[in-house]
Short mmCIF file of C-alpha atoms in Angstrom, two decimals:
data_model
loop_
_atom_site.label_atom_id
_atom_site.label_comp_id
_atom_site.label_asym_id
_atom_site.label_seq_id
_atom_site.Cartn_x
_atom_site.Cartn_y
_atom_site.Cartn_z
CA MET T 546 183.10 86.55 180.56
CA LYS T 547 180.72 88.95 178.77
CA LEU T 548 177.51 90.07 180.37
CA ARG T 549 174.29 89.19 178.54
CA CYS T 550 171.64 91.78 177.63
CA ALA T 551 168.09 90.95 176.56
CA VAL T 552 166.15 93.51 174.52
CA LEU T 553 162.47 92.70 174.94
CA ASP T 554 159.53 93.10 172.54
CA ASP T 555 161.51 94.27 169.53
CA TYR T 556 158.37 93.88 167.40
CA GLN T 557 159.75 95.68 164.34
CA SER T 558 163.25 94.11 164.55
CA VAL T 559 164.92 97.50 164.71
CA ALA T 560 166.59 97.62 168.13
CA SER T 561 169.96 96.51 166.77
CA THR T 562 169.98 99.17 164.04
CA ALA T 563 168.19 102.09 165.73
CA ALA T 564 171.34 102.81 167.75
CA ASP T 565 175.08 102.14 167.69
CA TRP T 566 175.73 99.34 170.16
CA SER T 567 179.49 99.26 169.57
CA PRO T 568 180.36 101.11 172.82
CA VAL T 569 179.32 98.02 174.79
CA ALA T 570 179.99 95.29 172.23
CA GLY T 571 183.26 94.21 173.79
CA GLU T 572 181.69 93.53 177.17
CA VAL T 573 178.06 92.71 176.47
CA ASP T 574 176.31 90.18 174.24
CA VAL T 575 172.99 91.68 173.11
CA VAL T 576 170.05 89.43 172.18
CA CYS T 577 166.87 90.97 170.74
CA PHE T 578 163.52 89.21 171.12
CA GLU T 579 160.76 90.04 168.66
CA ASP T 580 157.91 88.24 170.44
CA HIS T 581 156.13 89.05 173.70
CA CYS T 582 156.14 86.87 176.82
CA ALA T 583 152.61 86.81 178.18
CA SER T 584 153.34 85.27 181.60
CA GLU T 585 155.82 85.65 184.40
CA ASP T 586 156.92 82.04 184.01
CA GLU T 587 157.77 82.66 180.36
CA LEU T 588 159.78 85.72 181.33
CA VAL T 589 161.71 83.81 183.97
CA THR T 590 162.58 81.12 181.43
CA ARG T 591 163.68 83.73 178.89
CA LEU T 592 165.61 86.03 181.20
CA SER T 593 167.21 83.68 183.71
CA GLU T 594 170.57 83.81 181.90
CA PHE T 595 170.66 87.58 181.38
CA ASP T 596 172.33 90.27 183.47
CA ILE T 597 170.74 93.27 181.72
CA VAL T 598 167.23 93.83 180.36
CA VAL T 599 166.14 96.63 178.03
CA THR T 600 162.38 97.10 177.97
CA LEU T 601 160.18 99.60 176.13
CA ARG T 602 157.79 101.74 178.16
CA GLU T 603 155.51 99.57 180.31
CA ARG T 604 155.14 96.64 177.92
CA VAL T 605 156.61 94.24 180.50
CA PRO T 606 155.85 94.65 184.22
CA PHE T 607 158.70 93.97 186.63
CA PRO T 608 156.94 93.25 189.96
CA ALA T 609 158.77 91.95 193.01
CA THR T 610 157.78 88.37 192.20
CA LEU T 611 159.59 88.52 188.86
CA ILE T 612 162.67 90.34 190.12
CA GLU T 613 163.05 87.80 192.94
CA ARG T 614 163.11 84.98 190.39
CA LEU T 615 165.93 86.56 188.35
CA PRO T 616 168.98 86.37 190.66
CA ARG T 617 171.39 87.12 187.81
CA LEU T 618 169.66 90.39 186.84
CA ARG T 619 171.68 93.52 187.62
CA LEU T 620 170.37 96.29 185.35
CA ILE T 621 166.98 97.23 183.89
CA VAL T 622 166.84 99.97 181.26
CA ALA T 623 163.30 101.23 180.60
CA SER T 624 162.53 103.81 177.94
CA GLY T 625 161.31 107.14 179.27
CA MET T 626 161.85 108.60 182.72
CA ARG T 627 158.64 107.31 184.28
CA ASN T 628 157.59 103.68 184.60
CA ALA T 629 154.80 102.53 186.90
CA SER T 630 155.26 98.84 186.09
CA ILE T 631 158.60 98.38 187.88
CA ASP T 632 158.81 97.63 191.60
CA TYR T 633 161.71 99.91 192.46
CA ALA T 634 161.86 98.83 196.10
CA ALA T 635 162.22 95.19 195.07
CA ALA T 636 164.88 96.13 192.53
CA GLU T 637 166.86 97.94 195.22
CA ARG T 638 166.53 95.02 197.65
CA HIS T 639 167.95 92.65 195.07
CA GLY T 640 170.74 94.93 193.89
CA VAL T 641 169.16 95.76 190.53
CA THR T 642 169.86 99.21 189.11
CA VAL T 643 167.03 100.79 187.09
CA CYS T 644 167.73 103.48 184.50
CA GLY T 645 165.61 105.42 182.02
CA THR T 646 166.04 107.26 178.74
CA ALA T 647 164.91 110.45 177.08
CA SER T 648 161.52 110.53 175.41
CA THR T 649 159.58 113.10 173.42
CA ALA T 650 155.91 114.05 173.59
CA THR T 651 155.70 114.72 169.85
CA PRO T 652 154.85 111.20 168.54
CA PRO T 653 151.78 110.65 170.77
CA VAL T 654 150.52 114.13 169.88
CA GLU T 655 150.78 113.29 166.19
CA LEU T 656 149.08 109.92 166.63
CA THR T 657 146.27 111.55 168.60
CA TRP T 658 145.52 113.77 165.63
CA ALA T 659 145.88 110.88 163.19
CA LEU T 660 143.16 109.03 165.11
CA LEU T 661 140.96 112.08 165.55
CA LEU T 662 141.16 113.05 161.88
CA GLY T 663 140.73 109.45 160.78
CA LEU T 664 137.52 109.24 162.79
CA ALA T 665 136.18 112.63 161.74
CA ARG T 666 136.67 112.04 158.01
CA GLY T 667 135.99 108.29 157.84
CA ILE T 668 139.46 107.70 156.38
CA VAL T 669 139.64 103.94 156.93
CA THR T 670 136.11 103.30 155.67
CA GLU T 671 136.62 105.38 152.54
CA ALA T 672 140.12 104.08 151.80
CA ASP T 673 139.01 100.45 152.17
CA ALA T 674 136.01 101.06 149.90
CA LEU T 675 138.15 102.68 147.24
CA ARG T 676 140.64 99.81 147.28
CA ASP T 677 137.99 97.06 147.40
CA GLY T 678 135.58 98.44 144.79
CA GLY T 679 133.06 99.65 147.32
CA PRO T 680 130.87 102.76 147.08
CA TRP T 681 132.36 106.02 145.89
CA GLN T 682 131.79 108.12 149.03
CA SER T 683 129.66 106.67 151.78
CA THR T 684 130.43 108.93 154.74
CA VAL T 685 129.95 112.61 155.53
CA GLY T 686 132.90 114.04 157.43
CA ALA T 687 132.59 115.76 160.79
CA ASP T 688 133.97 119.31 160.73
CA LEU T 689 136.61 120.45 163.18
CA TYR T 690 136.40 124.20 162.68
CA GLY T 691 134.14 125.75 165.27
CA ARG T 692 133.59 122.48 167.11
CA ARG T 693 134.57 121.92 170.74
CA LEU T 694 137.63 119.85 171.64
CA GLY T 695 137.68 118.77 175.28
CA ILE T 696 141.08 117.76 176.62
CA LEU T 697 141.50 115.77 179.83
CA GLY T 698 144.96 116.69 181.08
CA LEU T 699 146.95 119.72 179.98
CA GLY T 700 150.52 118.55 180.44
CA LYS T 701 153.21 118.27 177.77
CA ILE T 702 151.09 116.13 175.47
CA GLY T 703 147.69 117.64 176.20
CA SER T 704 148.93 121.20 175.68
CA ARG T 705 150.40 120.32 172.28
CA VAL T 706 147.18 118.60 171.25
CA ALA T 707 145.39 121.78 172.31
CA ALA T 708 147.68 123.92 170.12
CA VAL T 709 146.76 121.87 167.05
CA GLY T 710 143.08 122.14 167.90
CA LEU T 711 143.41 125.91 168.12
CA ALA T 712 145.17 125.94 164.74
CA PHE T 713 142.15 124.13 163.27
CA GLY T 714 139.91 126.87 164.67
CA MET T 715 138.37 124.66 167.33
CA ASP T 716 136.95 125.81 170.64
CA VAL T 717 139.35 124.08 173.01
CA VAL T 718 138.59 123.50 176.70
CA ALA T 719 140.44 121.40 179.25
CA TRP T 720 139.92 119.82 182.65
CA SER T 721 141.85 117.81 185.20
CA ALA T 722 141.62 117.59 188.97
CA ASN T 723 144.48 120.04 189.51
CA LEU T 724 144.17 122.22 186.42
CA THR T 725 144.22 125.94 187.22
CA GLN T 726 142.92 128.94 185.33
CA ASP T 727 146.48 130.25 185.05
CA ARG T 728 147.61 127.08 183.29
CA ALA T 729 144.62 127.12 180.94
CA ASP T 730 145.32 130.79 180.14
CA GLU T 731 148.98 129.98 179.52
CA VAL T 732 148.02 127.39 176.89
CA GLY T 733 145.26 129.60 175.52
CA VAL T 734 142.30 127.32 176.18
CA GLY T 735 139.16 127.47 178.26
CA LEU T 736 138.90 125.82 181.67
CA ALA T 737 135.89 123.52 181.90
CA ALA T 738 133.93 123.95 185.12
CA SER T 739 133.94 120.18 185.69
CA LYS T 740 134.69 116.86 184.09
CA GLU T 741 130.97 116.44 183.52
CA GLU T 742 130.66 119.76 181.70
CA LEU T 743 133.56 118.87 179.43
CA MET T 744 132.01 115.50 178.55
CA GLU T 745 128.57 117.01 177.94
CA THR T 746 129.64 119.91 175.74
CA SER T 747 132.57 118.55 173.72
CA ASP T 748 132.31 117.24 170.17
CA PHE T 749 135.71 115.55 170.54
CA VAL T 750 137.23 114.36 173.82
CA SER T 751 140.92 113.47 174.04
CA VAL T 752 142.53 111.80 177.09
CA HIS T 753 146.03 112.87 178.18
CA LEU T 754 146.31 111.98 181.85
CA VAL T 755 148.84 109.97 183.82
CA LEU T 756 147.37 106.75 185.18
CA GLY T 757 147.08 106.77 188.96
CA GLU T 758 144.60 106.05 191.71
CA ARG T 759 142.66 109.25 190.98
CA THR T 760 142.48 108.67 187.23
CA ARG T 761 141.87 104.91 187.08
CA GLY T 762 138.31 104.45 185.81
CA LEU T 763 137.89 108.23 185.56
CA LEU T 764 135.61 107.83 182.54
CA GLY T 765 132.99 105.21 183.33
CA ALA T 766 129.46 104.52 182.16
CA LYS T 767 128.19 107.73 183.77
CA GLU T 768 130.75 109.99 182.10
CA LEU T 769 130.54 108.30 178.70
CA GLY T 770 126.76 108.52 178.95
CA LEU T 771 127.06 112.31 179.08
CA MET T 772 128.66 112.52 175.64
CA LYS T 773 126.73 113.79 172.62
CA PRO T 774 125.49 111.12 170.19
CA GLY T 775 127.64 112.66 167.44
CA SER T 776 130.80 113.02 169.54
CA TYR T 777 134.10 111.14 169.46
CA LEU T 778 136.48 109.90 172.17
CA VAL T 779 140.24 109.50 171.63
CA ASN T 780 142.50 107.75 174.15
CA THR T 781 146.25 107.55 173.53
CA SER T 782 147.11 107.68 177.24
CA ARG T 783 146.29 104.56 179.29
CA ALA T 784 143.43 102.12 178.81
CA ALA T 785 142.54 101.94 182.50
CA ILE T 786 141.56 105.62 182.57
CA VAL T 787 138.47 104.65 180.53
CA ASP T 788 136.22 101.82 181.69
CA GLN T 789 136.66 99.36 178.84
CA ASP T 790 133.29 97.63 179.23
CA ALA T 791 131.51 100.98 179.32
CA LEU T 792 133.35 102.10 176.18
CA LEU T 793 132.40 98.92 174.34
CA ASP T 794 128.80 99.42 175.42
CA VAL T 795 128.46 102.96 174.03
CA LEU T 796 130.16 101.92 170.79
CA ARG T 797 127.88 98.93 170.29
CA ARG T 798 124.77 101.00 171.02
CA GLY T 799 125.88 103.86 168.82
CA ALA T 800 125.57 106.22 171.78
CA ILE T 801 128.63 108.10 170.46
CA ALA T 802 129.84 108.46 166.87
CA GLY T 803 133.09 106.67 167.44
CA ALA T 804 136.33 106.22 169.39
CA GLY T 805 140.00 106.22 168.52
CA VAL T 806 142.06 104.02 170.85
CA ASP T 807 145.79 103.22 170.99
CA VAL T 808 145.91 101.57 174.44
CA PHE T 809 144.27 98.42 175.80
CA ASP T 810 143.72 96.55 179.04
CA VAL T 811 145.77 93.61 177.72
CA GLU T 812 148.66 94.09 175.29
CA PRO T 813 149.16 92.61 172.79
CA LEU T 814 145.43 92.09 172.34
CA PRO T 815 144.42 88.40 172.37
CA ALA T 816 142.93 87.16 169.12
CA GLY T 817 139.36 87.10 170.40
CA HIS T 818 139.42 90.34 172.37
CA PRO T 819 136.20 92.37 171.83
CA MET T 820 138.20 95.49 170.99
CA ARG T 821 139.30 93.77 167.77
CA SER T 822 135.74 93.71 166.45
CA ALA T 823 134.00 96.64 168.16
CA PRO T 824 131.94 98.86 165.83
CA ARG T 825 132.74 102.57 165.39
CA LEU T 826 136.28 101.97 166.69
CA LEU T 827 139.50 103.10 165.05
CA ALA T 828 142.22 101.22 166.92
CA THR T 829 146.01 101.07 166.63
CA PRO T 830 148.39 98.68 168.49
CA HIS T 831 149.92 101.16 170.98
CA LEU T 832 151.86 103.17 168.41
CA GLY T 833 151.80 106.45 170.35
CA TYR T 834 155.52 106.51 171.12
CA VAL T 835 156.64 104.34 168.18
CA SER T 836 158.58 106.64 165.85
CA GLN T 837 162.05 106.74 164.35
CA ALA T 838 163.21 109.64 166.52
CA ASN T 839 161.87 108.11 169.73
CA TYR T 840 163.40 104.72 169.01
CA ALA T 841 166.76 106.34 168.25
CA ALA T 842 166.55 108.11 171.64
CA TYR T 843 165.37 105.02 173.51
CA TYR T 844 167.99 102.62 172.24
CA GLY T 845 170.75 105.22 171.97
CA HIS T 846 170.30 106.13 175.62
CA ALA T 847 169.99 102.45 176.54
CA VAL T 848 173.51 101.97 175.19
CA GLU T 849 174.69 105.00 177.17
CA ASP T 850 173.01 103.66 180.32
CA ILE T 851 174.67 100.27 179.92
CA ARG T 852 178.06 101.87 179.26
CA ALA T 853 177.73 104.08 182.33
CA TYR T 854 176.71 101.10 184.46
CA LEU T 855 179.73 99.14 183.26
CA ASP T 856 181.91 102.12 184.19
CA GLY T 857 180.46 102.14 187.71
CA ALA T 858 178.61 105.45 187.33
CA PRO T 859 174.97 104.78 186.36
CA VAL T 860 173.04 107.64 184.76
CA ARG T 861 169.33 108.48 184.48
CA ARG T 862 168.53 106.34 187.51
CA LEU T 863 164.87 105.68 188.27
CA GLY T 864 163.15 104.80 191.50
#
């Protein structure tokens, strides 16, 4: 009897065509789901008859309570090589193998700059006005050249964002709890003396930190209150790094010029969520890693992971 594989949250209906699934077709029936299950009970109902689950990034948490309710589950494939939403200890206890895939930092870098440039030049406002017969020019763009870009986190993504800022002729500075002068020099940017200095002096602030106990709520009302009235915040990392209520407050009061956000406290956003109607906000539905090349890597390696598991030699194991 064939094993059954569920591919979750295939929003764009591309999982079956982004990779060649033929290497496992003879032994595995693959079912792609385009909608999102919002509760654990819904997931249990959906996945109870599946042996394998393929999930993108951290869209679907797999806590111990869920894993315990899926006795048939034997393999989870999660895109990327880091996933904080899976209880690895529970997976091991219940005999569930967890594997990852390759991922590239390029797509979130590109989306970061799409949001930043969209904010700075009023792209959405002007494009909508042109299409809808509105005013011919109503905004005055914010310059990048000579302005300060403050980057929180100078890892693979943050350093590439910094390189683009330097190419625009920006004054780029960075800060994180463990950032050293040597690392800042290596990337070619300044090292901010503190988080507070970065927030106070930057015209654009971009968040590129891993979510953890030290970074959760790192930017709250105090930190956002330090920003210049004409400054912009961009977050393509994790929503919980920025206090969401504090962000909504500064946007509603016009305390900053605007924010570009790709991540949210609840995903997908409920219909009435305040982020859907916040002023001065350019928001996208977590598209940071959604690109043709990344999807080809995710699903292509998912097939390889499944094949290796079937052959008794799992690869790219996580946990």
